[in-house]
Coordinates of C-alpha atoms in Angstrom, one line a residue:
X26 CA -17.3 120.3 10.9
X27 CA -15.8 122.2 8.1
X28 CA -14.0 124.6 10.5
X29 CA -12.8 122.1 12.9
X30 CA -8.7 121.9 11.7
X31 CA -5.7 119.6 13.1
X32 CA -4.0 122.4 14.0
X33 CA 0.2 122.8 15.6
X34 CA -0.7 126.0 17.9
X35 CA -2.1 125.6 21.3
X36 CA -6.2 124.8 22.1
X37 CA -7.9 127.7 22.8
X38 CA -9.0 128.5 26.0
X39 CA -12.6 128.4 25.2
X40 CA -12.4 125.0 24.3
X41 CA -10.6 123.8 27.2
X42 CA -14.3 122.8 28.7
X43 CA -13.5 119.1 29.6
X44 CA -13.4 117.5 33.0
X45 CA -11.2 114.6 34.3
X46 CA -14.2 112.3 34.5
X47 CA -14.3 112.9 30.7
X48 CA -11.0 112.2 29.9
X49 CA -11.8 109.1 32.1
X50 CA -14.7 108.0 29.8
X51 CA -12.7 108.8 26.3
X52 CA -9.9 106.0 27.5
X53 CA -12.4 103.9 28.7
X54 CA -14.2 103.7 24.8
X55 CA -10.6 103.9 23.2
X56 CA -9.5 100.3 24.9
X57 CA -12.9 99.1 25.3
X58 CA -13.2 98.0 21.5
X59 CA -13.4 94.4 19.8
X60 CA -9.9 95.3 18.5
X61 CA -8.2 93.6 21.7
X62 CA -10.3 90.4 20.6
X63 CA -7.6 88.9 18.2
X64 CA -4.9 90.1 20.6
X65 CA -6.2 88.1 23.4
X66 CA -6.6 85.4 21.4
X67 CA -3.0 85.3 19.9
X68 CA -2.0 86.1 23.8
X69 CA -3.8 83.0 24.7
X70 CA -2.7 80.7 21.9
X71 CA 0.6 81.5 21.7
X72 CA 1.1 81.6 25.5
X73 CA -1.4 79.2 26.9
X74 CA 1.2 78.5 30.2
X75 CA 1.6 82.1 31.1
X76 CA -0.1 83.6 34.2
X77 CA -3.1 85.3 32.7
X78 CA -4.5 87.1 35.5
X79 CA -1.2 89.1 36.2
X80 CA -0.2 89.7 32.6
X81 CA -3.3 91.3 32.0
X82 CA -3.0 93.5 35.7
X83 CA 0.4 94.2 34.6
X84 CA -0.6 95.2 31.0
X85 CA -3.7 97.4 32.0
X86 CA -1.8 98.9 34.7
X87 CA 0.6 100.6 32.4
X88 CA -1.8 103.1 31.0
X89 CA -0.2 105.2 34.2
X90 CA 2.0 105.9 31.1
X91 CA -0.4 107.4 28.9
X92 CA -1.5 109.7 32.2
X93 CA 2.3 110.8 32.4
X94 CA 2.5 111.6 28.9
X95 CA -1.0 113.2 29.0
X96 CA 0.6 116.1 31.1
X97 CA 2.3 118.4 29.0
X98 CA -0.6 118.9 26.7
X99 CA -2.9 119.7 29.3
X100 CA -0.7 122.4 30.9
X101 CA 0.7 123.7 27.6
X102 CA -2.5 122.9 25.0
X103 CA -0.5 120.8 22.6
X104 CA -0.8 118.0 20.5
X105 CA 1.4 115.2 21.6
X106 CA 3.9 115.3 18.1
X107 CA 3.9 119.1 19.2
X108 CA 5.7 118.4 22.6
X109 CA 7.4 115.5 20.9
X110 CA 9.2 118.2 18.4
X111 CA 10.5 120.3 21.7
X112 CA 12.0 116.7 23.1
X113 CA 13.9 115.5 19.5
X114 CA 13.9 118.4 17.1
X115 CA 12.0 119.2 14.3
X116 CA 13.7 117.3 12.0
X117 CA 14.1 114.0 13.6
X118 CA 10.5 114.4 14.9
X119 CA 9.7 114.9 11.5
X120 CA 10.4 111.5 11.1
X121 CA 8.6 110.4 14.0
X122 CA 5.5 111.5 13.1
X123 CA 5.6 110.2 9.6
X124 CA 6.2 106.1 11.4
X125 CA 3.5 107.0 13.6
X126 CA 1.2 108.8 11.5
X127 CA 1.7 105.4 8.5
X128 CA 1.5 102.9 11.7
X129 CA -1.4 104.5 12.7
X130 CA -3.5 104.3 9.2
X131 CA -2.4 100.6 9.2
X132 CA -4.1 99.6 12.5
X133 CA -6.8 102.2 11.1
X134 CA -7.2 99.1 8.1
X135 CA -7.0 96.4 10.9
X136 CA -10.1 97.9 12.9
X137 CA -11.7 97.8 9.7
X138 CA -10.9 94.1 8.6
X139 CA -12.4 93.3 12.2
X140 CA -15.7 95.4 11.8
X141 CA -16.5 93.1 8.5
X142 CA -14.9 90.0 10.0
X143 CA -18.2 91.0 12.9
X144 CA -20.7 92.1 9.7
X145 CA -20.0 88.9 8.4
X146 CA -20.3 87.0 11.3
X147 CA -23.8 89.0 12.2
X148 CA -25.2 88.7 8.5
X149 CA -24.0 84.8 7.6
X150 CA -23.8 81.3 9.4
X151 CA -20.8 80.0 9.9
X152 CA -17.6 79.1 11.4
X153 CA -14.1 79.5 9.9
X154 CA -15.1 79.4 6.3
X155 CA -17.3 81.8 4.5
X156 CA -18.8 82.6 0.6
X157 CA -16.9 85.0 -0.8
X158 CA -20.3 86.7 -1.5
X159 CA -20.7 87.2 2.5
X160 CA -17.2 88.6 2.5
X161 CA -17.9 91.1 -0.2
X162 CA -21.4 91.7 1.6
X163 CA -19.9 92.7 4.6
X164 CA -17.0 94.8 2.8
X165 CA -19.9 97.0 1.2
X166 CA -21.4 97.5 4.7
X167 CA -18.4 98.2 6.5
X168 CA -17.3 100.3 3.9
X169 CA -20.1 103.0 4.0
X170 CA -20.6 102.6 7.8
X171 CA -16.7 103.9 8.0
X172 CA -17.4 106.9 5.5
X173 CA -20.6 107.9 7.0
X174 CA -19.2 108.2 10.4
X175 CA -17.0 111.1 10.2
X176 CA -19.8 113.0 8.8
X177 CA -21.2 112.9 12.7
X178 CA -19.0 115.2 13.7
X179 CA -16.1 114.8 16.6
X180 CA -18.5 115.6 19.6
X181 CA -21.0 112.7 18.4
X182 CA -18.9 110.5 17.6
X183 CA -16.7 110.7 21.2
X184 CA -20.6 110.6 22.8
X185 CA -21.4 107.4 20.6
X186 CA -18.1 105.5 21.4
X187 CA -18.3 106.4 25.2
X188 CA -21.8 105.4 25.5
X189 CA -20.9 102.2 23.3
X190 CA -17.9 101.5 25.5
X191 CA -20.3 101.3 28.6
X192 CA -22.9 98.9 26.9
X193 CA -20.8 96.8 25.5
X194 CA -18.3 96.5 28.8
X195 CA -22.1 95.7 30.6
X196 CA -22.1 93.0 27.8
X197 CA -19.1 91.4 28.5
X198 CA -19.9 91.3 32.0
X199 CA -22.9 89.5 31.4
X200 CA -20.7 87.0 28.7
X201 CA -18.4 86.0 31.7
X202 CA -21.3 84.0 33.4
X203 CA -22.3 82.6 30.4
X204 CA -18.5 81.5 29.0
X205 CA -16.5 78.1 30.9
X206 CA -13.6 80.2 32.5
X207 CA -11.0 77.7 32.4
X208 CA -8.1 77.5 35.6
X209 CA -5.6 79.3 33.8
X210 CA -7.4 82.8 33.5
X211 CA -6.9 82.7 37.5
X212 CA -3.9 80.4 37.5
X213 CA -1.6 82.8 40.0
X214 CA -0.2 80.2 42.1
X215 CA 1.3 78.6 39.1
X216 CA 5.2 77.5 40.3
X217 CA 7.4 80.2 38.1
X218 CA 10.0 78.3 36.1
X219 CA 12.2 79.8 33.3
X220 CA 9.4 78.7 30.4
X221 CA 6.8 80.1 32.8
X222 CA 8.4 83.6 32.9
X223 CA 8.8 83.6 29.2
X224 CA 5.6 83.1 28.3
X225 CA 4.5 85.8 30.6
X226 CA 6.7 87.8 29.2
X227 CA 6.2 87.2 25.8
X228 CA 2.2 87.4 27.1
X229 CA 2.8 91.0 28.9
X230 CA 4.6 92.2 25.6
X231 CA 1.7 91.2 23.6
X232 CA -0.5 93.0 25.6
X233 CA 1.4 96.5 25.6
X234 CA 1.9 96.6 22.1
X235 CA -1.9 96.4 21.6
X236 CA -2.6 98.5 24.8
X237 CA -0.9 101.3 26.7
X238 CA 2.3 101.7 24.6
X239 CA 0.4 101.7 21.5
X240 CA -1.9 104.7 22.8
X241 CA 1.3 106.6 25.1
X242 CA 2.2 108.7 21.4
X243 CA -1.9 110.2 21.5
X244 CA -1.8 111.0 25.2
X245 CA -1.9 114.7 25.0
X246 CA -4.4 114.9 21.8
X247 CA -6.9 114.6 24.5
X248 CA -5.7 116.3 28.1
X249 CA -5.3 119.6 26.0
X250 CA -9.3 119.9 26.2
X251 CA -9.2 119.6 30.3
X252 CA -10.2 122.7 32.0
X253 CA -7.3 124.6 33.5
X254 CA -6.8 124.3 37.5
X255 CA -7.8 120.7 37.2
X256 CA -5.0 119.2 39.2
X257 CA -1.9 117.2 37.8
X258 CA -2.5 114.2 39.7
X259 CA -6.2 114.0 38.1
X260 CA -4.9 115.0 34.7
X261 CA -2.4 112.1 34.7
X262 CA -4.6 109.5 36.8
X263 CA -7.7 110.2 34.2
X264 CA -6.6 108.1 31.3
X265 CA -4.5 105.6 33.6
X266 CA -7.9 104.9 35.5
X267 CA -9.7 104.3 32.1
X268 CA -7.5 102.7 30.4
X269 CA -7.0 100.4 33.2
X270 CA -10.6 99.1 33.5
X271 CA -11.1 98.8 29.6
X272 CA -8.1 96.8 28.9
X273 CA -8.6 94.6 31.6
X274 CA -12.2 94.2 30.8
X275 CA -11.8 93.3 27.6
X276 CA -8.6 91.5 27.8
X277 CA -10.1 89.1 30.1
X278 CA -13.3 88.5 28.0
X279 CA -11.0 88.2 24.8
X280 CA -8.9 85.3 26.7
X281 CA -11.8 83.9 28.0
X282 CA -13.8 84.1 24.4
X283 CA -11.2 82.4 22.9
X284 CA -10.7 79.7 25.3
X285 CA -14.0 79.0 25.1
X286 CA -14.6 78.6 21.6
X287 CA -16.3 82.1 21.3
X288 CA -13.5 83.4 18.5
X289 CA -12.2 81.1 16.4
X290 CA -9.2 81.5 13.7
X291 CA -9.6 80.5 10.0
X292 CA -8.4 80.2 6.8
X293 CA -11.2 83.4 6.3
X294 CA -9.9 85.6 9.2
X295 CA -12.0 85.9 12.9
X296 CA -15.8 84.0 13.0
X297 CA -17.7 85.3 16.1
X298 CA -19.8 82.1 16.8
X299 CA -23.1 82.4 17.6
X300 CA -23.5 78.8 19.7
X301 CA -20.7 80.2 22.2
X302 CA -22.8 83.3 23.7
X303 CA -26.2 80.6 24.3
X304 CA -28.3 83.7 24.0
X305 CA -29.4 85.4 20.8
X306 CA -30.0 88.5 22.1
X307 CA -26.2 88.8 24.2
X308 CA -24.7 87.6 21.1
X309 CA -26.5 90.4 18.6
X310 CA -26.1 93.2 20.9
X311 CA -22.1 92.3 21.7
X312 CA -21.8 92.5 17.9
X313 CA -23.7 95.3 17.2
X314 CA -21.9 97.4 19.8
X315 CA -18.4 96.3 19.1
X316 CA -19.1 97.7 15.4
X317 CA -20.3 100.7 17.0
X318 CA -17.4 101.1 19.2
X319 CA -14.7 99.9 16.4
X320 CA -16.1 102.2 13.7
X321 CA -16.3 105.3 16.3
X322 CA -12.5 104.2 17.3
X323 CA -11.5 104.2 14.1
X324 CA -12.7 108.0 13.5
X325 CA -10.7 108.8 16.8
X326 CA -7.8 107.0 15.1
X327 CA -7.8 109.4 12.3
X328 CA -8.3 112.2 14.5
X329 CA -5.0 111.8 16.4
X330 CA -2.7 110.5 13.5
X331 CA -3.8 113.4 11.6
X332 CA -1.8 115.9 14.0
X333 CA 1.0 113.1 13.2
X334 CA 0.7 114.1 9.6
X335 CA 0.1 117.9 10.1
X336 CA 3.5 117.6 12.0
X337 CA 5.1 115.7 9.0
X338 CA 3.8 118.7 6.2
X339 CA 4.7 121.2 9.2
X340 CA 0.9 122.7 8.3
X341 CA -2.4 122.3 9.7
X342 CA -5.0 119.9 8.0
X343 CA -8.8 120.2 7.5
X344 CA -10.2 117.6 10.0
X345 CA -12.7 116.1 7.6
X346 CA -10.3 116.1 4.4
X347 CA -7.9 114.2 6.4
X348 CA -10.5 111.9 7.9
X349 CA -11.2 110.9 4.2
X350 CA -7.6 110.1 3.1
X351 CA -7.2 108.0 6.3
X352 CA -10.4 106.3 5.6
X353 CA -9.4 105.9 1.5
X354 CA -6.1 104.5 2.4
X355 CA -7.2 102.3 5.1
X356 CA -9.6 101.2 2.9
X357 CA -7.8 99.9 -0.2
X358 CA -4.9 98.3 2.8
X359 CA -8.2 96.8 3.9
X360 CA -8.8 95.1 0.4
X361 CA -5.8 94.0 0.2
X362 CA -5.3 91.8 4.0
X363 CA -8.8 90.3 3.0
X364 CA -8.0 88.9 -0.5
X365 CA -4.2 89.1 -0.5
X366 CA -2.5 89.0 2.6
X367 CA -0.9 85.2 3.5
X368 CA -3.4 85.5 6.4
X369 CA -5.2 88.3 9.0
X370 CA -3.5 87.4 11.9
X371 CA 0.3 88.0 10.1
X372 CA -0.8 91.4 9.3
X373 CA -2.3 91.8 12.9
X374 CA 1.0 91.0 14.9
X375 CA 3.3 93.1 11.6
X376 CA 1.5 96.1 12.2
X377 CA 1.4 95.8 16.3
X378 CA 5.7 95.0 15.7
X379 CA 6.1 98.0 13.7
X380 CA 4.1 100.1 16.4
X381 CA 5.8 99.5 19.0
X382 CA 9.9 99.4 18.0
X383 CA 9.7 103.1 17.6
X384 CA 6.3 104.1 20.3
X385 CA 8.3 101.9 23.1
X386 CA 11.3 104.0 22.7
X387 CA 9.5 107.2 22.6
X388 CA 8.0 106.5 25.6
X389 CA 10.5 106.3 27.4
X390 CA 12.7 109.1 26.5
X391 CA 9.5 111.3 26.9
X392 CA 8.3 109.4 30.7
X393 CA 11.5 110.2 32.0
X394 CA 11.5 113.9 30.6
X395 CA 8.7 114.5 32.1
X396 CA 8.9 112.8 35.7
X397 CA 12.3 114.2 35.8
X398 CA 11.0 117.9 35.3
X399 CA 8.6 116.9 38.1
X400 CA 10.4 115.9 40.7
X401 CA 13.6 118.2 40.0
X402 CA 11.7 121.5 40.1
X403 CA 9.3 120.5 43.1
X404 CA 6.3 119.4 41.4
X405 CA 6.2 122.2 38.9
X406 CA 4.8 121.3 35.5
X407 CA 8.2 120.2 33.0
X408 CA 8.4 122.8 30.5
X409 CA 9.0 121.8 26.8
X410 CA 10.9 125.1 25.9
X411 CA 13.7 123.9 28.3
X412 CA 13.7 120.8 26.5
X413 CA 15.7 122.3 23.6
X414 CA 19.3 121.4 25.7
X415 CA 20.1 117.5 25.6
X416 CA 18.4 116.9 22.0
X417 CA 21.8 115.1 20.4
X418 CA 21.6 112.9 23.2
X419 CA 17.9 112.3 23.6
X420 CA 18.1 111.5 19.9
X421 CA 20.7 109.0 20.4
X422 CA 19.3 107.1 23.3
X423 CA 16.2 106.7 20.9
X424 CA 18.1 105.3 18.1
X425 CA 19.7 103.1 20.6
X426 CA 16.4 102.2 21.8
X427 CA 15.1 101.3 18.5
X428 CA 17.7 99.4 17.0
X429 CA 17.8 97.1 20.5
X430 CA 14.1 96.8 20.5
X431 CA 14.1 95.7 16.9
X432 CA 16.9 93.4 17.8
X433 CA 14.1 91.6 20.2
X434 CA 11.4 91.9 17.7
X435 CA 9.5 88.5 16.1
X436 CA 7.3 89.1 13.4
X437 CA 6.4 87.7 10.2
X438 CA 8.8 89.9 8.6
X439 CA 11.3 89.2 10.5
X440 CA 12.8 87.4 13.7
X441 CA 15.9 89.7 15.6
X442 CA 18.7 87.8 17.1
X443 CA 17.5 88.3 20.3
X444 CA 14.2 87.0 20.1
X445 CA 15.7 83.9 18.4
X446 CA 17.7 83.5 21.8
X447 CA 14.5 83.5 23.5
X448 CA 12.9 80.5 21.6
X449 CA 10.9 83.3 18.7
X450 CA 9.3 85.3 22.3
X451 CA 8.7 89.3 21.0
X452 CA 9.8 91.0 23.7
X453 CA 10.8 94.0 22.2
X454 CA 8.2 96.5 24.2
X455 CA 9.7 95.9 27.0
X456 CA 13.6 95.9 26.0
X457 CA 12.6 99.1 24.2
X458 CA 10.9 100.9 26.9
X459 CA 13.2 99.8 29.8
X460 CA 16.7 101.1 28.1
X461 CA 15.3 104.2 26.4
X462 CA 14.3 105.0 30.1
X463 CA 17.5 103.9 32.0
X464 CA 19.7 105.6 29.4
X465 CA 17.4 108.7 29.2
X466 CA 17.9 108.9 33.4
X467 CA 21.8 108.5 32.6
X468 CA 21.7 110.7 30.0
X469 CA 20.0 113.2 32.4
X470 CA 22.2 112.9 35.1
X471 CA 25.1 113.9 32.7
X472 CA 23.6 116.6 31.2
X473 CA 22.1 118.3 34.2
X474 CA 18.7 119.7 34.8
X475 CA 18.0 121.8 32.4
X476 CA 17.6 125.8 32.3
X477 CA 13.9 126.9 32.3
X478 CA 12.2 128.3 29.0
X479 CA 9.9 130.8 28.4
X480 CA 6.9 128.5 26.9
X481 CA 4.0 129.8 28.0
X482 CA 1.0 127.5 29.6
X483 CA -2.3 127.4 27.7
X484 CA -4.6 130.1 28.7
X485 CA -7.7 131.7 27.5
X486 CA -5.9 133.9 25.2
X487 CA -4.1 131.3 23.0
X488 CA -4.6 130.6 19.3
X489 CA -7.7 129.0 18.9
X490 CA -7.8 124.9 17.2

């Protein structure tokens, strides 16, 4: 552990050992977590008319995003804020990194909240209210369990969370014919009306921001490891596949738990009910996993916003020091949404907002980059060093981007002028997303293809991590 390092050079060759069913089963346990539990929840009571079953097709199926941007670090080794810096520029990536890298260690706190808000459910009876003794209980336990982890190492922990993902997907299976499914999780012949395709909007952006556009800025962290001749297609359909069946998975339980009675929303955060599940033994080990699997995310969490921060200090980082400084910071932000914070599902939806109105953007710029390298040289691989022509106006569409998706934004911080037009619907995912890419492809077309670069693609002899 102590010589494993975030580092900003290119994976080593002998470490390039993974296959694409791998990559598969790492997106898999990333989405499949208890994290998406509140989000379906919020999905589900703030959009109750929207068409369920397709916003959460829609949603899942956009982790073909994740598999686009996955590319360049499996042909070239690097770290996604790496290939970000060749796109933008050191110094406005720079600033990137630093949003995504603080984003990051917030949602890092919110995992956290949500493995004591599941202690406390396992280790007390009750509903919506709870002793602050159970709540301090459950802090101590969840507190150790989150330092201990790291101390695994990065090979256990990926095993843990993969096999934890698979259980406790086998667990929400067997919760679906236990649960009332009401009409509206299937509810796809529903007429479409104007309120109708808001709240399927507003439904689908809720679903991005805590699924594939929250994950699209990590892509590369883990296609580097794939071993070289794997083919592009694979590379690319690996996390897509994976990400797919978690979200959807657990997005459909989360709606379904919620509708049910299964989660409920209090003045004391989430209660996991035990009368919902009807089984003792489906309701302990649906718990017990979901810690597993949230606590093992967590760790992955710090693993990718760590190359965020090595970007930031332009130096490499020790993995376990940074692990620690993630965990001690999440930590006290932790504290403070469990004894200070107006209420846990405001911070939820502030830190998915602030996400989003700069990953959205980002994604976009980058998609486009890379499909456009693809399809204009043949099906070559794009090439990052080429990507130094066109920065200014990269740069600019992203600011663009960002100011417009902000613009569309509604949060507790604040509501943009466009989302007021829309009746207080966040849509600002997709506004985001859809004009960084349009004006990235105009921006392209003006500019030209660019000349290739001489960046070399990851081979046996690069720098090891």
């Amino acid at each position: 552990m102590a010589r494993e390092r975030h580092s900003l050079g290119a994976t080593g060759g002998d470490q390039r050992q993974g296959s694409s069913w791998g990559t598969l089963f790492i997106w898999l346990a990333a989405t499949m977590t208890a994290s998406t539990i509140p989000l379906g929840g919020i999905m589900a009571q703030a959009f109750p008319g929207a068409p369920f079953l397709w916003v959460m097709l829609a949603a899942s199926a956009c982790f073909l995003l994740v598999g686009i941007v996955s590319i360049p670090g499996f042909v070239y080794g690097l770290p996604t804020m790496v290939v970000s810096e060749h796109l933008f520029g050191a110094r406005v990536n720079r600033a990137i990194s630093a949003a995504n890298w603080l984003s990051q260690v917030g949602w890092e706190s919110v995992v956290l909240v949500i493995v004591i808000y599941i202690v406390r459910s396992l280790l007390f009876q009750g509903e919506t209210a709870y002793p602050l003794s159970a709540t301090l209980t459950a802090l101590a336990v969840s507190l150790l369990a989150n330092f201990t982890v790291p101390l695994l190492g990065y090979r256990a922990i990926v095993a843990a969370q993969k096999a934890g993902a698979v259980l406790l997907m086998l667990f929400s299976i067997v919760i679906l014919f236990h649960v009332p499914l009401k009409a509206s999780l299937f509810g796809t012949g529903t007429a479409m009306s104007v309120g109708t395709l808001r709240e399927a909007l507003g439904a689908l952006s809720l679903g991005l921001m805590g699924g594939a556009l929250s994950w699209t800025m990590f892509a590369s962290d883990y296609s580097r490891f794939t071993r070289g001749g794997t083919p592009l297609a694979r590379v690319a359909l690996a996390p897509a596949a994976g990400g797919f069946l978690g979200s959807f998975v657990i997005l459909f339980v989360s709606v379904a738990l919620y509708q049910a009675g299964g989660v409920t929303f209090g003045r004391d955060g989430i209660a996991f009910p035990r009368g919902m599940f009807h089984n003792e033994i489906l309701y302990y080990g649906f718990c017990l996993f979901a810690v597993m699997g949230l606590l093992a995310s967590n760790f992955l969490n710090a693993f990718s916003s760590a190359f965020s921060l090595a970007v930031t200090l332009r130096r490499d980082l020790n993995r376990r020091l940074s692990t620690f400084v993630d965990a001690s910071i999440g930590t006290a932000m932790a504290v403070w949404i469990l004894f200070y914070a107006p209420t846990f599902l405001d911070v939820f939806e502030i830190f998915l907002s602030l996400l989003i109105i700069v990953a959205a953007p980002w994604t976009g710029v980058v998609v486009v980059q890379i499909l456009g390298d693809l399809v204009g040289k043949g099906g070559l691989p794009p090439d990052p060093a080429s990507w130094s022509e066109g920065r200014r106006s990269r740069v600019g569409v992203l600011v663009i981007a960002v100011a417009a998706s902000a613009l569309f934004s509604s949060n507790p911080l604040w509501v943009g002028y466009g989302a007021r037009a829309l009746g207080g619907v966040d849509i600002s995912p997709l506004v985001g997303f859809a004009l960084a890419a349009l004006l990235a492809v105009i921006s392209r077309r003006a500019c030209g293809i660019p000349r290739p670069g001489g960046l070399e693609r990851a081979g046996a002899d690069a720098p090891p991590l």
